[in-house]
PDB file of C-alpha atoms and ligand atoms in Angstrom:
ATOM      1  CA  MET A1092     132.655  88.218  84.535  1.00 59.00           C
ATOM      2  CA  SER A1093     130.264  89.689  87.046  1.00 81.00           C
ATOM      3  CA  ASP A1094     131.285  86.934  89.575  1.00 85.00           C
ATOM      4  CA  SER A1095     134.920  87.975  89.404  1.00 93.00           C
ATOM      5  CA  LEU A1096     133.915  91.648  89.653  1.00 95.00           C
ATOM      6  CA  ILE A1097     131.872  90.898  92.751  1.00 97.00           C
ATOM      7  CA  SER A1098     134.702  88.994  94.426  1.00 97.00           C
ATOM      8  CA  ARG A1099     137.119  91.867  93.707  1.00 97.00           C
ATOM      9  CA  ILE A1100     134.589  94.360  95.116  1.00 98.00           C
ATOM     10  CA  ASP A1101     134.172  92.155  98.200  1.00 98.00           C
ATOM     11  CA  ALA A1102     137.918  91.966  98.819  1.00 98.00           C
ATOM     12  CA  LEU A1103     138.351  95.732  98.500  1.00 98.00           C
ATOM     13  CA  ARG A1104     135.229  96.460 100.538  1.00 98.00           C
ATOM     14  CA  GLN A1105     136.861  94.551 103.403  1.00 98.00           C
ATOM     15  CA  GLN A1106     140.303  96.021 102.898  1.00 98.00           C
ATOM     16  CA  ARG A1107     138.979  99.604 102.785  1.00 98.00           C
ATOM     17  CA  GLN A1108     136.428  99.076 105.601  1.00 98.00           C
ATOM     18  CA  ALA A1109     133.822 100.266 103.157  1.00 98.00           C
ATOM     19  CA  VAL A1110     130.057  99.950 103.033  1.00 98.00           C
ATOM     20  CA  ILE A1111     128.060 100.202  99.835  1.00 98.00           C
ATOM     21  CA  LEU A1112     124.722 102.024 100.057  1.00 98.00           C
ATOM     22  CA  ALA A1113     122.333 101.964  97.094  1.00 98.00           C
ATOM     23  CA  HIS A1114     119.037 103.649  96.305  1.00 98.00           C
ATOM     24  CA  ASN A1115     116.002 101.571  95.303  1.00 97.00           C
ATOM     25  CA  TYR A1116     116.258 102.954  91.731  1.00 98.00           C
ATOM     26  CA  THR A1117     119.788 101.745  90.946  1.00 98.00           C
ATOM     27  CA  VAL A1118     120.320  98.816  88.560  1.00 98.00           C
ATOM     28  CA  GLY A1119     119.605  95.364  89.964  1.00 97.00           C
ATOM     29  CA  GLU A1120     123.225  94.149  90.123  1.00 97.00           C
ATOM     30  CA  VAL A1121     124.224  97.259  92.082  1.00 98.00           C
ATOM     31  CA  GLN A1122     121.366  96.693  94.534  1.00 98.00           C
ATOM     32  CA  ASP A1123     122.464  93.049  94.855  1.00 98.00           C
ATOM     33  CA  VAL A1124     126.064  93.910  95.758  1.00 98.00           C
ATOM     34  CA  ALA A1125     125.115  96.708  98.210  1.00 98.00           C
ATOM     35  CA  ASP A1126     125.238  96.311 101.996  1.00 98.00           C
ATOM     36  CA  PHE A1127     122.034  98.300 102.280  1.00 98.00           C
ATOM     37  CA  VAL A1128     119.359  99.340  99.770  1.00 98.00           C
ATOM     38  CA  GLY A1129     116.701 101.877 100.659  1.00 96.00           C
ATOM     39  CA  ASP A1130     114.747 105.041  99.990  1.00 94.00           C
ATOM     40  CA  SER A1131     116.165 108.513 100.571  1.00 92.00           C
ATOM     41  CA  LEU A1132     115.108 108.625 104.226  1.00 89.00           C
ATOM     42  CA  GLU A1133     116.450 105.165 105.074  1.00 94.00           C
ATOM     43  CA  LEU A1134     119.723 105.924 103.267  1.00 95.00           C
ATOM     44  CA  ALA A1135     120.150 109.213 105.151  1.00 93.00           C
ATOM     45  CA  ARG A1136     119.521 107.439 108.466  1.00 94.00           C
ATOM     46  CA  ARG A1137     121.950 104.665 107.552  1.00 96.00           C
ATOM     47  CA  ALA A1138     124.640 107.106 106.377  1.00 96.00           C
ATOM     48  CA  ALA A1139     124.337 109.003 109.676  1.00 95.00           C
ATOM     49  CA  THR A1140     124.895 105.948 111.853  1.00 95.00           C
ATOM     50  CA  VAL A1141     127.126 103.613 109.848  1.00 97.00           C
ATOM     51  CA  GLU A1142     130.677 103.121 111.092  1.00 95.00           C
ATOM     52  CA  ALA A1143     132.866 102.799 108.046  1.00 97.00           C
ATOM     53  CA  ALA A1144     136.022 104.420 106.766  1.00 98.00           C
ATOM     54  CA  VAL A1145     134.465 104.634 103.308  1.00 98.00           C
ATOM     55  CA  ILE A1146     130.854 104.933 102.136  1.00 98.00           C
ATOM     56  CA  VAL A1147     130.329 104.079  98.475  1.00 98.00           C
ATOM     57  CA  PHE A1148     127.088 105.825  97.606  1.00 98.00           C
ATOM     58  CA  CYS A1149     125.189 104.473  94.604  1.00 98.00           C
ATOM     59  CA  GLY A1150     122.462 106.958  93.858  1.00 98.00           C
ATOM     60  CA  VAL A1151     122.489 110.604  92.850  1.00 98.00           C
ATOM     61  CA  TYR A1152     124.683 113.487  93.965  1.00 98.00           C
ATOM     62  CA  PHE A1153     122.386 115.121  96.537  1.00 97.00           C
ATOM     63  CA  MET A1154     122.124 111.768  98.352  1.00 97.00           C
ATOM     64  CA  ALA A1155     125.901 111.381  98.567  1.00 98.00           C
ATOM     65  CA  GLU A1156     126.155 115.002  99.735  1.00 98.00           C
ATOM     66  CA  THR A1157     123.585 114.252 102.449  1.00 97.00           C
ATOM     67  CA  ALA A1158     125.641 111.217 103.510  1.00 97.00           C
ATOM     68  CA  LYS A1159     128.784 113.383 103.759  1.00 97.00           C
ATOM     69  CA  ILE A1160     126.921 116.092 105.709  1.00 97.00           C
ATOM     70  CA  LEU A1161     125.630 113.523 108.201  1.00 97.00           C
ATOM     71  CA  ASN A1162     128.853 111.558 108.424  1.00 97.00           C
ATOM     72  CA  PRO A1163     131.742 113.965 107.789  1.00 96.00           C
ATOM     73  CA  LYS A1164     134.333 111.544 109.226  1.00 96.00           C
ATOM     74  CA  SER A1165     133.742 108.903 106.563  1.00 97.00           C
ATOM     75  CA  MET A1166     135.086 109.287 103.065  1.00 98.00           C
ATOM     76  CA  VAL A1167     132.062 109.343 100.720  1.00 98.00           C
ATOM     77  CA  LEU A1168     132.663 108.084  97.193  1.00 98.00           C
ATOM     78  CA  MET A1169     130.342 108.029  94.214  1.00 98.00           C
ATOM     79  CA  PRO A1170     130.961 105.472  91.464  1.00 98.00           C
ATOM     80  CA  ASP A1171     129.966 108.227  89.008  1.00 98.00           C
ATOM     81  CA  THR A1172     129.924 111.822  90.223  1.00 98.00           C
ATOM     82  CA  ASN A1173     128.016 112.893  87.099  1.00 98.00           C
ATOM     83  CA  ALA A1174     124.879 111.305  88.533  1.00 98.00           C
ATOM     84  CA  GLY A1175     122.932 114.473  89.243  1.00 98.00           C
ATOM     85  CA  CYS A1176     119.225 115.050  89.833  1.00 98.00           C
ATOM     86  CA  PRO A1177     117.528 117.424  87.373  1.00 98.00           C
ATOM     87  CA  MET A1178     114.832 118.205  89.932  1.00 98.00           C
ATOM     88  CA  ALA A1179     117.427 119.208  92.553  1.00 98.00           C
ATOM     89  CA  ASP A1180     119.031 121.471  89.929  1.00 98.00           C
ATOM     90  CA  MET A1181     115.710 123.313  89.447  1.00 98.00           C
ATOM     91  CA  ALA A1182     116.293 125.241  92.708  1.00 98.00           C
ATOM     92  CA  THR A1183     119.444 127.273  93.359  1.00 98.00           C
ATOM     93  CA  ALA A1184     120.343 128.829  96.715  1.00 98.00           C
ATOM     94  CA  GLU A1185     120.206 132.274  95.117  1.00 98.00           C
ATOM     95  CA  ALA A1186     116.679 131.748  93.754  1.00 98.00           C
ATOM     96  CA  VAL A1187     115.502 130.362  97.117  1.00 98.00           C
ATOM     97  CA  ARG A1188     116.902 133.448  98.886  1.00 98.00           C
ATOM     98  CA  ALA A1189     115.015 135.675  96.408  1.00 98.00           C
ATOM     99  CA  LYS A1190     111.762 133.768  96.988  1.00 98.00           C
ATOM    100  CA  LYS A1191     112.210 134.018 100.787  1.00 97.00           C
ATOM    101  CA  ALA A1192     112.531 137.782 100.385  1.00 97.00           C
ATOM    102  CA  GLU A1193     109.167 137.798  98.542  1.00 97.00           C
ATOM    103  CA  HIS A1194     107.557 135.967 101.494  1.00 97.00           C
ATOM    104  CA  PRO A1195     109.142 137.425 104.637  1.00 95.00           C
ATOM    105  CA  GLY A1196     108.863 135.149 107.663  1.00 95.00           C
ATOM    106  CA  CYS A1197     108.067 132.026 105.653  1.00 97.00           C
ATOM    107  CA  ALA A1198     109.448 128.648 106.699  1.00 98.00           C
ATOM    108  CA  VAL A1199     111.330 126.841 103.944  1.00 98.00           C
ATOM    109  CA  VAL A1200     110.681 123.101 103.749  1.00 98.00           C
ATOM    110  CA  CYS A1201     113.132 121.518 101.338  1.00 98.00           C
ATOM    111  CA  TYR A1202     112.716 118.089  99.864  1.00 97.00           C
ATOM    112  CA  VAL A1203     115.897 116.055 100.374  1.00 97.00           C
ATOM    113  CA  ASN A1204     116.216 116.210  96.561  1.00 98.00           C
ATOM    114  CA  THR A1205     118.067 119.545  96.795  1.00 98.00           C
ATOM    115  CA  THR A1206     121.697 120.655  96.764  1.00 98.00           C
ATOM    116  CA  ALA A1207     123.501 121.174 100.081  1.00 98.00           C
ATOM    117  CA  ALA A1208     123.442 124.933  99.343  1.00 98.00           C
ATOM    118  CA  VAL A1209     119.619 124.906  99.127  1.00 98.00           C
ATOM    119  CA  LYS A1210     119.343 122.826 102.305  1.00 98.00           C
ATOM    120  CA  ALA A1211     121.509 125.467 103.980  1.00 98.00           C
ATOM    121  CA  GLU A1212     118.858 128.081 103.068  1.00 98.00           C
ATOM    122  CA  SER A1213     116.047 125.933 104.496  1.00 98.00           C
ATOM    123  CA  ASP A1214     114.460 125.610 107.912  1.00 98.00           C
ATOM    124  CA  ILE A1215     113.736 121.921 107.710  1.00 98.00           C
ATOM    125  CA  CYS A1216     114.226 119.081 105.288  1.00 98.00           C
ATOM    126  CA  CYS A1217     111.702 116.391 104.311  1.00 98.00           C
ATOM    127  CA  THR A1218     111.535 113.272 102.175  1.00 96.00           C
ATOM    128  CA  SER A1219     108.671 111.672 100.284  1.00 95.00           C
ATOM    129  CA  GLY A1220     108.277 109.375 103.309  1.00 92.00           C
ATOM    130  CA  ASN A1221     107.617 112.146 105.824  1.00 96.00           C
ATOM    131  CA  ALA A1222     106.640 115.401 104.037  1.00 97.00           C
ATOM    132  CA  PRO A1223     103.109 115.640 105.579  1.00 97.00           C
ATOM    133  CA  ALA A1224     104.476 115.035 109.109  1.00 97.00           C
ATOM    134  CA  ILE A1225     107.140 117.708 108.618  1.00 98.00           C
ATOM    135  CA  VAL A1226     104.602 120.272 107.377  1.00 98.00           C
ATOM    136  CA  ARG A1227     102.222 119.454 110.264  1.00 98.00           C
ATOM    137  CA  SER A1228     105.073 120.108 112.720  1.00 98.00           C
ATOM    138  CA  LEU A1229     105.260 123.795 111.673  1.00 98.00           C
ATOM    139  CA  PRO A1230     103.110 126.523 113.273  1.00 97.00           C
ATOM    140  CA  LYS A1231      99.724 126.831 111.503  1.00 96.00           C
ATOM    141  CA  ASP A1232     100.023 130.583 111.005  1.00 94.00           C
ATOM    142  CA  ARG A1233     103.461 130.466 109.358  1.00 96.00           C
ATOM    143  CA  PRO A1234     103.549 130.555 105.533  1.00 97.00           C
ATOM    144  CA  ILE A1235     105.505 127.643 104.094  1.00 98.00           C
ATOM    145  CA  LEU A1236     107.638 127.653 100.966  1.00 98.00           C
ATOM    146  CA  PHE A1237     107.983 124.078  99.661  1.00 98.00           C
ATOM    147  CA  VAL A1238     111.056 123.450  97.467  1.00 98.00           C
ATOM    148  CA  PRO A1239     111.528 122.118  94.754  1.00 98.00           C
ATOM    149  CA  ASP A1240     108.930 119.442  93.855  1.00 98.00           C
ATOM    150  CA  ARG A1241     105.553 120.944  92.931  1.00 98.00           C
ATOM    151  CA  ASN A1242     104.026 117.441  92.801  1.00 98.00           C
ATOM    152  CA  LEU A1243     105.180 116.249  96.225  1.00 98.00           C
ATOM    153  CA  GLY A1244     104.279 119.750  97.441  1.00 98.00           C
ATOM    154  CA  SER A1245     100.701 119.708  96.135  1.00 98.00           C
ATOM    155  CA  TRP A1246     100.193 116.180  97.519  1.00 98.00           C
ATOM    156  CA  THR A1247     101.520 117.335 100.909  1.00 98.00           C
ATOM    157  CA  ALA A1248      99.150 120.313 100.804  1.00 98.00           C
ATOM    158  CA  GLU A1249      96.224 117.927 100.154  1.00 97.00           C
ATOM    159  CA  GLN A1250      97.308 115.606 102.964  1.00 97.00           C
ATOM    160  CA  THR A1251      97.731 118.347 105.542  1.00 97.00           C
ATOM    161  CA  GLY A1252      95.071 120.856 104.496  1.00 97.00           C
ATOM    162  CA  ARG A1253      97.817 123.522 104.534  1.00 97.00           C
ATOM    163  CA  GLU A1254      98.297 126.075 101.809  1.00 97.00           C
ATOM    164  CA  LEU A1255     101.877 125.814 100.562  1.00 98.00           C
ATOM    165  CA  ILE A1256     103.848 128.161  98.350  1.00 98.00           C
ATOM    166  CA  LEU A1257     105.099 125.717  95.726  1.00 98.00           C
ATOM    167  CA  TRP A1258     108.354 125.868  93.805  1.00 98.00           C
ATOM    168  CA  ASP A1259     107.851 124.965  90.150  1.00 98.00           C
ATOM    169  CA  GLY A1260     110.208 121.967  90.063  1.00 98.00           C
ATOM    170  CA  TYR A1261     109.450 118.394  89.063  1.00 98.00           C
ATOM    171  CA  CYS A1262     111.087 115.057  88.372  1.00 98.00           C
ATOM    172  CA  PRO A1263     111.314 114.475  84.589  1.00 97.00           C
ATOM    173  CA  THR A1264     111.086 110.698  85.076  1.00 97.00           C
ATOM    174  CA  HIS A1265     107.838 110.855  87.062  1.00 97.00           C
ATOM    175  CA  GLU A1266     106.441 113.591  84.828  1.00 96.00           C
ATOM    176  CA  ARG A1267     106.605 111.111  81.914  1.00 95.00           C
ATOM    177  CA  ILE A1268     104.148 108.798  83.673  1.00 96.00           C
ATOM    178  CA  LEU A1269     101.048 110.086  81.868  1.00 96.00           C
ATOM    179  CA  PRO A1270      97.478 109.429  83.065  1.00 97.00           C
ATOM    180  CA  MET A1271      96.566 107.816  79.725  1.00 96.00           C
ATOM    181  CA  LEU A1272      99.365 105.261  80.218  1.00 96.00           C
ATOM    182  CA  VAL A1273      98.137 104.419  83.710  1.00 97.00           C
ATOM    183  CA  LYS A1274      94.557 104.099  82.387  1.00 97.00           C
ATOM    184  CA  GLU A1275      95.766 101.785  79.600  1.00 97.00           C
ATOM    185  CA  ALA A1276      97.737  99.644  82.099  1.00 97.00           C
ATOM    186  CA  ARG A1277      94.604  99.452  84.252  1.00 97.00           C
ATOM    187  CA  ARG A1278      92.512  98.399  81.228  1.00 97.00           C
ATOM    188  CA  GLN A1279      95.009  95.612  80.494  1.00 97.00           C
ATOM    189  CA  HIS A1280      95.256  94.509  84.140  1.00 98.00           C
ATOM    190  CA  PRO A1281      91.886  95.279  85.736  1.00 98.00           C
ATOM    191  CA  GLN A1282      92.698  93.254  88.881  1.00 97.00           C
ATOM    192  CA  ALA A1283      95.853  95.229  89.643  1.00 98.00           C
ATOM    193  CA  LEU A1284      96.168  98.014  92.224  1.00 98.00           C
ATOM    194  CA  VAL A1285      97.829 101.217  91.024  1.00 98.00           C
ATOM    195  CA  VAL A1286     100.642 102.194  93.398  1.00 98.00           C
ATOM    196  CA  ALA A1287     102.374 105.508  92.713  1.00 98.00           C
ATOM    197  CA  HIS A1288     105.078 107.779  94.064  1.00 98.00           C
ATOM    198  CA  PRO A1289     103.993 111.303  95.140  1.00 98.00           C
ATOM    199  CA  GLU A1290     106.491 112.754  92.630  1.00 98.00           C
ATOM    200  CA  CYS A1291     103.886 111.776  89.974  1.00 98.00           C
ATOM    201  CA  PRO A1292     101.725 114.623  88.606  1.00 97.00           C
ATOM    202  CA  PRO A1293      98.281 115.191  90.231  1.00 98.00           C
ATOM    203  CA  ALA A1294      96.343 113.534  87.361  1.00 98.00           C
ATOM    204  CA  VAL A1295      98.274 110.297  87.981  1.00 98.00           C
ATOM    205  CA  ARG A1296      97.912 110.578  91.755  1.00 97.00           C
ATOM    206  CA  GLU A1297      94.141 110.702  91.280  1.00 97.00           C
ATOM    207  CA  LEU A1298      94.259 107.320  89.537  1.00 98.00           C
ATOM    208  CA  ALA A1299      96.347 105.692  92.272  1.00 98.00           C
ATOM    209  CA  ASP A1300      95.005 103.281  94.900  1.00 98.00           C
ATOM    210  CA  HIS A1301      98.019 103.966  97.096  1.00 98.00           C
ATOM    211  CA  LEU A1302     100.729 106.661  97.194  1.00 97.00           C
ATOM    212  CA  ALA A1303     104.028 106.301  99.034  1.00 97.00           C
ATOM    213  CA  SER A1304     107.790 106.744  98.947  1.00 96.00           C
ATOM    214  CA  THR A1305     109.769 103.878  97.437  1.00 96.00           C
ATOM    215  CA  ALA A1306     110.150 102.271 100.892  1.00 96.00           C
ATOM    216  CA  GLY A1307     106.407 102.825 101.453  1.00 97.00           C
ATOM    217  CA  ILE A1308     105.580 101.156  98.116  1.00 98.00           C
ATOM    218  CA  LEU A1309     107.723  98.142  99.087  1.00 98.00           C
ATOM    219  CA  ALA A1310     106.015  97.902 102.488  1.00 98.00           C
ATOM    220  CA  PHE A1311     102.519  98.246 101.000  1.00 98.00           C
ATOM    221  CA  CYS A1312     103.046  95.573  98.315  1.00 98.00           C
ATOM    222  CA  ARG A1313     104.614  93.209 100.876  1.00 98.00           C
ATOM    223  CA  GLN A1314     101.807  93.584 103.428  1.00 98.00           C
ATOM    224  CA  THR A1315      98.655  93.578 101.288  1.00 98.00           C
ATOM    225  CA  ASP A1316      96.888  90.384 100.161  1.00 97.00           C
ATOM    226  CA  HIS A1317      96.568  91.781  96.631  1.00 98.00           C
ATOM    227  CA  ASP A1318      98.847  90.051  94.166  1.00 97.00           C
ATOM    228  CA  GLN A1319      98.930  92.334  91.102  1.00 98.00           C
ATOM    229  CA  PHE A1320     100.205  95.886  90.955  1.00 98.00           C
ATOM    230  CA  ILE A1321     100.748  98.639  88.395  1.00 98.00           C
ATOM    231  CA  ILE A1322     103.814 100.534  89.601  1.00 98.00           C
ATOM    232  CA  ALA A1323     104.062 104.252  88.815  1.00 98.00           C
ATOM    233  CA  THR A1324     107.607 105.168  89.760  1.00 98.00           C
ATOM    234  CA  GLU A1325     111.183 104.713  88.489  1.00 98.00           C
ATOM    235  CA  GLU A1326     111.555 101.175  87.136  1.00 96.00           C
ATOM    236  CA  GLY A1327     114.533 100.242  89.372  1.00 97.00           C
ATOM    237  CA  LEU A1328     112.060  99.613  92.191  1.00 98.00           C
ATOM    238  CA  LEU A1329     110.615  96.653  90.253  1.00 98.00           C
ATOM    239  CA  HIS A1330     113.824  94.695  90.938  1.00 97.00           C
ATOM    240  CA  ARG A1331     113.250  94.668  94.709  1.00 98.00           C
ATOM    241  CA  LEU A1332     109.490  94.340  94.413  1.00 98.00           C
ATOM    242  CA  ARG A1333     109.881  91.154  92.346  1.00 98.00           C
ATOM    243  CA  LEU A1334     112.701  89.786  94.515  1.00 98.00           C
ATOM    244  CA  GLU A1335     110.755  90.282  97.748  1.00 97.00           C
ATOM    245  CA  ASN A1336     107.379  89.119  96.414  1.00 98.00           C
ATOM    246  CA  PRO A1337     107.934  86.056  94.210  1.00 97.00           C
ATOM    247  CA  GLY A1338     104.215  85.175  94.180  1.00 95.00           C
ATOM    248  CA  LYS A1339     103.046  88.622  93.074  1.00 98.00           C
ATOM    249  CA  THR A1340     103.032  90.340  89.662  1.00 98.00           C
ATOM    250  CA  PHE A1341     104.248  93.882  89.006  1.00 98.00           C
ATOM    251  CA  TYR A1342     103.551  95.833  85.824  1.00 98.00           C
ATOM    252  CA  PRO A1343     105.352  99.115  85.053  1.00 97.00           C
ATOM    253  CA  ALA A1344     102.868 101.940  84.357  1.00 96.00           C
ATOM    254  CA  ASN A1345     105.067 103.150  81.509  1.00 89.00           C
ATOM    255  CA  ALA A1346     107.913 101.547  79.575  1.00 84.00           C
ATOM    256  CA  ARG A1347     109.977 104.771  79.893  1.00 85.00           C
ATOM    257  CA  MET A1348     110.156 105.225  83.658  1.00 93.00           C
ATOM    258  CA  THR A1349     113.954 105.333  83.772  1.00 97.00           C
ATOM    259  CA  CYS A1350     116.042 107.932  85.613  1.00 98.00           C
ATOM    260  CA  PRO A1351     119.306 107.896  83.621  1.00 98.00           C
ATOM    261  CA  ASN A1352     121.245 109.325  86.554  1.00 98.00           C
ATOM    262  CA  MET A1353     120.222 106.512  88.878  1.00 98.00           C
ATOM    263  CA  LYS A1354     121.571 104.061  86.290  1.00 98.00           C
ATOM    264  CA  ARG A1355     125.087 105.548  86.210  1.00 98.00           C
ATOM    265  CA  ALA A1356     126.467 103.394  89.027  1.00 98.00           C
ATOM    266  CA  SER A1357     127.677  99.995  87.786  1.00 98.00           C
ATOM    267  CA  LEU A1358     129.706  97.134  89.245  1.00 98.00           C
ATOM    268  CA  GLU A1359     132.777  98.239  87.260  1.00 98.00           C
ATOM    269  CA  LYS A1360     132.522 101.798  88.554  1.00 98.00           C
ATOM    270  CA  ILE A1361     132.072 100.575  92.153  1.00 98.00           C
ATOM    271  CA  LEU A1362     135.262  98.539  91.752  1.00 98.00           C
ATOM    272  CA  TRP A1363     137.197 101.454  90.255  1.00 97.00           C
ATOM    273  CA  CYS A1364     136.236 103.862  93.007  1.00 97.00           C
ATOM    274  CA  LEU A1365     137.218 101.308  95.665  1.00 98.00           C
ATOM    275  CA  GLU A1366     140.526 100.704  93.881  1.00 98.00           C
ATOM    276  CA  ASP A1367     141.748 104.278  93.698  1.00 96.00           C
ATOM    277  CA  LEU A1368     139.292 106.181  95.917  1.00 98.00           C
ATOM    278  CA  ARG A1369     138.094 108.275  92.999  1.00 96.00           C
ATOM    279  CA  GLY A1370     134.783 110.157  93.125  1.00 98.00           C
ATOM    280  CA  GLN A1371     135.153 111.719  96.581  1.00 98.00           C
ATOM    281  CA  VAL A1372     132.241 113.922  97.600  1.00 98.00           C
ATOM    282  CA  GLU A1373     133.031 117.006  99.654  1.00 98.00           C
ATOM    283  CA  VAL A1374     130.745 119.703 101.043  1.00 98.00           C
ATOM    284  CA  ASP A1375     132.059 123.080 102.117  1.00 97.00           C
ATOM    285  CA  PRO A1376     132.040 122.941 105.978  1.00 97.00           C
ATOM    286  CA  ALA A1377     130.041 126.170 106.490  1.00 98.00           C
ATOM    287  CA  THR A1378     127.344 125.041 104.026  1.00 98.00           C
ATOM    288  CA  ALA A1379     127.384 121.537 105.531  1.00 98.00           C
ATOM    289  CA  GLU A1380     126.830 122.912 109.036  1.00 98.00           C
ATOM    290  CA  ARG A1381     123.707 124.865 108.000  1.00 98.00           C
ATOM    291  CA  ALA A1382     122.393 122.038 105.828  1.00 98.00           C
ATOM    292  CA  ARG A1383     122.920 119.577 108.705  1.00 98.00           C
ATOM    293  CA  GLN A1384     120.679 121.673 110.932  1.00 98.00           C
ATOM    294  CA  ALA A1385     117.818 121.433 108.414  1.00 98.00           C
ATOM    295  CA  ILE A1386     118.271 117.653 108.130  1.00 97.00           C
ATOM    296  CA  GLN A1387     118.574 117.158 111.892  1.00 97.00           C
ATOM    297  CA  ARG A1388     115.388 119.154 112.496  1.00 98.00           C
ATOM    298  CA  MET A1389     113.661 116.615 110.227  1.00 97.00           C
ATOM    299  CA  PHE A1390     115.026 113.759 112.351  1.00 96.00           C
ATOM    300  CA  LEU A1391     113.712 115.472 115.497  1.00 97.00           C
ATOM    301  CA  VAL A1392     110.178 115.381 114.039  1.00 96.00           C
ATOM    302  CA  VAL A1393     110.463 111.958 112.397  1.00 90.00           C
ATOM    303  CA  PRO A1394     113.356 110.017 113.990  1.00 86.00           C
TER     304      PRO A1394
HETATM  305  P1  13P B1057     112.325 108.058  97.698  1.00 63.81           P
HETATM  306  O1  13P B1057     113.272 106.902  97.585  1.00 63.81           O
HETATM  307  O2  13P B1057     112.594 108.809  98.946  1.00 63.81           O
HETATM  308  O3  13P B1057     110.914 107.632  97.598  1.00 63.81           O
HETATM  309  O4  13P B1057     112.671 109.105  96.538  1.00 63.81           O
HETATM  310  C1  13P B1057     112.456 108.975  95.223  1.00 63.81           C
HETATM  311  C2  13P B1057     113.392 109.741  94.390  1.00 63.81           C
HETATM  312  O5  13P B1057     113.082 110.214  93.360  1.00 63.81           O
HETATM  313  C3  13P B1057     114.732 109.890  94.828  1.00 63.81           C
HETATM  314  O6  13P B1057     115.404 110.632  93.905  1.00 63.81           O
HETATM  315 FE1  SF4 B1058     115.882 113.143  90.547  1.00 63.81          FE
HETATM  316 FE2  SF4 B1058     113.685 112.063  89.529  1.00 63.81          FE
HETATM  317 FE3  SF4 B1058     115.987 110.841  89.197  1.00 63.81          FE
HETATM  318 FE4  SF4 B1058     114.838 110.940  91.625  1.00 63.81          FE
HETATM  319  S1  SF4 B1058     114.069 109.881  89.831  1.00 63.81           S
HETATM  320  S2  SF4 B1058     116.980 111.301  91.121  1.00 63.81           S
HETATM  321  S3  SF4 B1058     113.890 112.967  91.530  1.00 63.81           S
HETATM  322  S4  SF4 B1058     115.414 112.855  88.392  1.00 63.81           S
END
């Protein structure tokens, strides 16, 4: 069944001049059919430069919006437009404007996990792969409002020695990775290194041997001589980790590290959106223009 689905996707991908981009957290068979799999930063870079009539974006809504903002000429489709990000929804443009008014003159650094409307209110965007570099690029005497992830924000503050005004948002999937679960995994696998995403809460970060974005976790596990790892991030990353490192062993830190939104894209839904071009993502041009500036400023600091 999945073979015939894949051959129908392949035929339509060619016919529509489409590329399929997938985030590291999507289900394994979606990653396997994609032309490119990556973290948020890599996907944004790829979306900006790819030449394709159609981009099928398998991930969550803010990522597809970012792809459309960076590549307005391509049609951007999502296999399931209900794939939102609860953390992105924790900051609205209106609330960000109100917070800016409380801190006149502050620079707003927005994590890429935000709506286009929030990016439009921001000075510069960042991802988990470059947040410290983005913060370091801002004048030392300028207050910084960091939106919306309090965990990535507090980690960035530690890394840079800068005091940041933190939004009170968080990722529910990473928030479920409790320190006691990481300690228990470590007790069961004492030889394993704990590798975590900076969206994890501070008490989990303290237990980690290495912290990085999903692309950074892949690079670290590939390059090190260690061969056992406890992974503290969304479980979709284990698919690529195991595929790329057949001789190494990966243990999830928690059995419930699933982001339901990242699991919404499926082979069937990819086929359906290629068949009838359903799931088109549009961003209002005025909002897109302002959001693009915040994203492009990020690329100026970290190309
Ligand atoms: P990265 O892939 O940039 O590490 O992001 C993780 C994430 O939660 C995306 O929603
Ligand atoms: Fe949002 Fe967390 Fe899911 Fe990433 S893993 S899309 S931050 S809810």
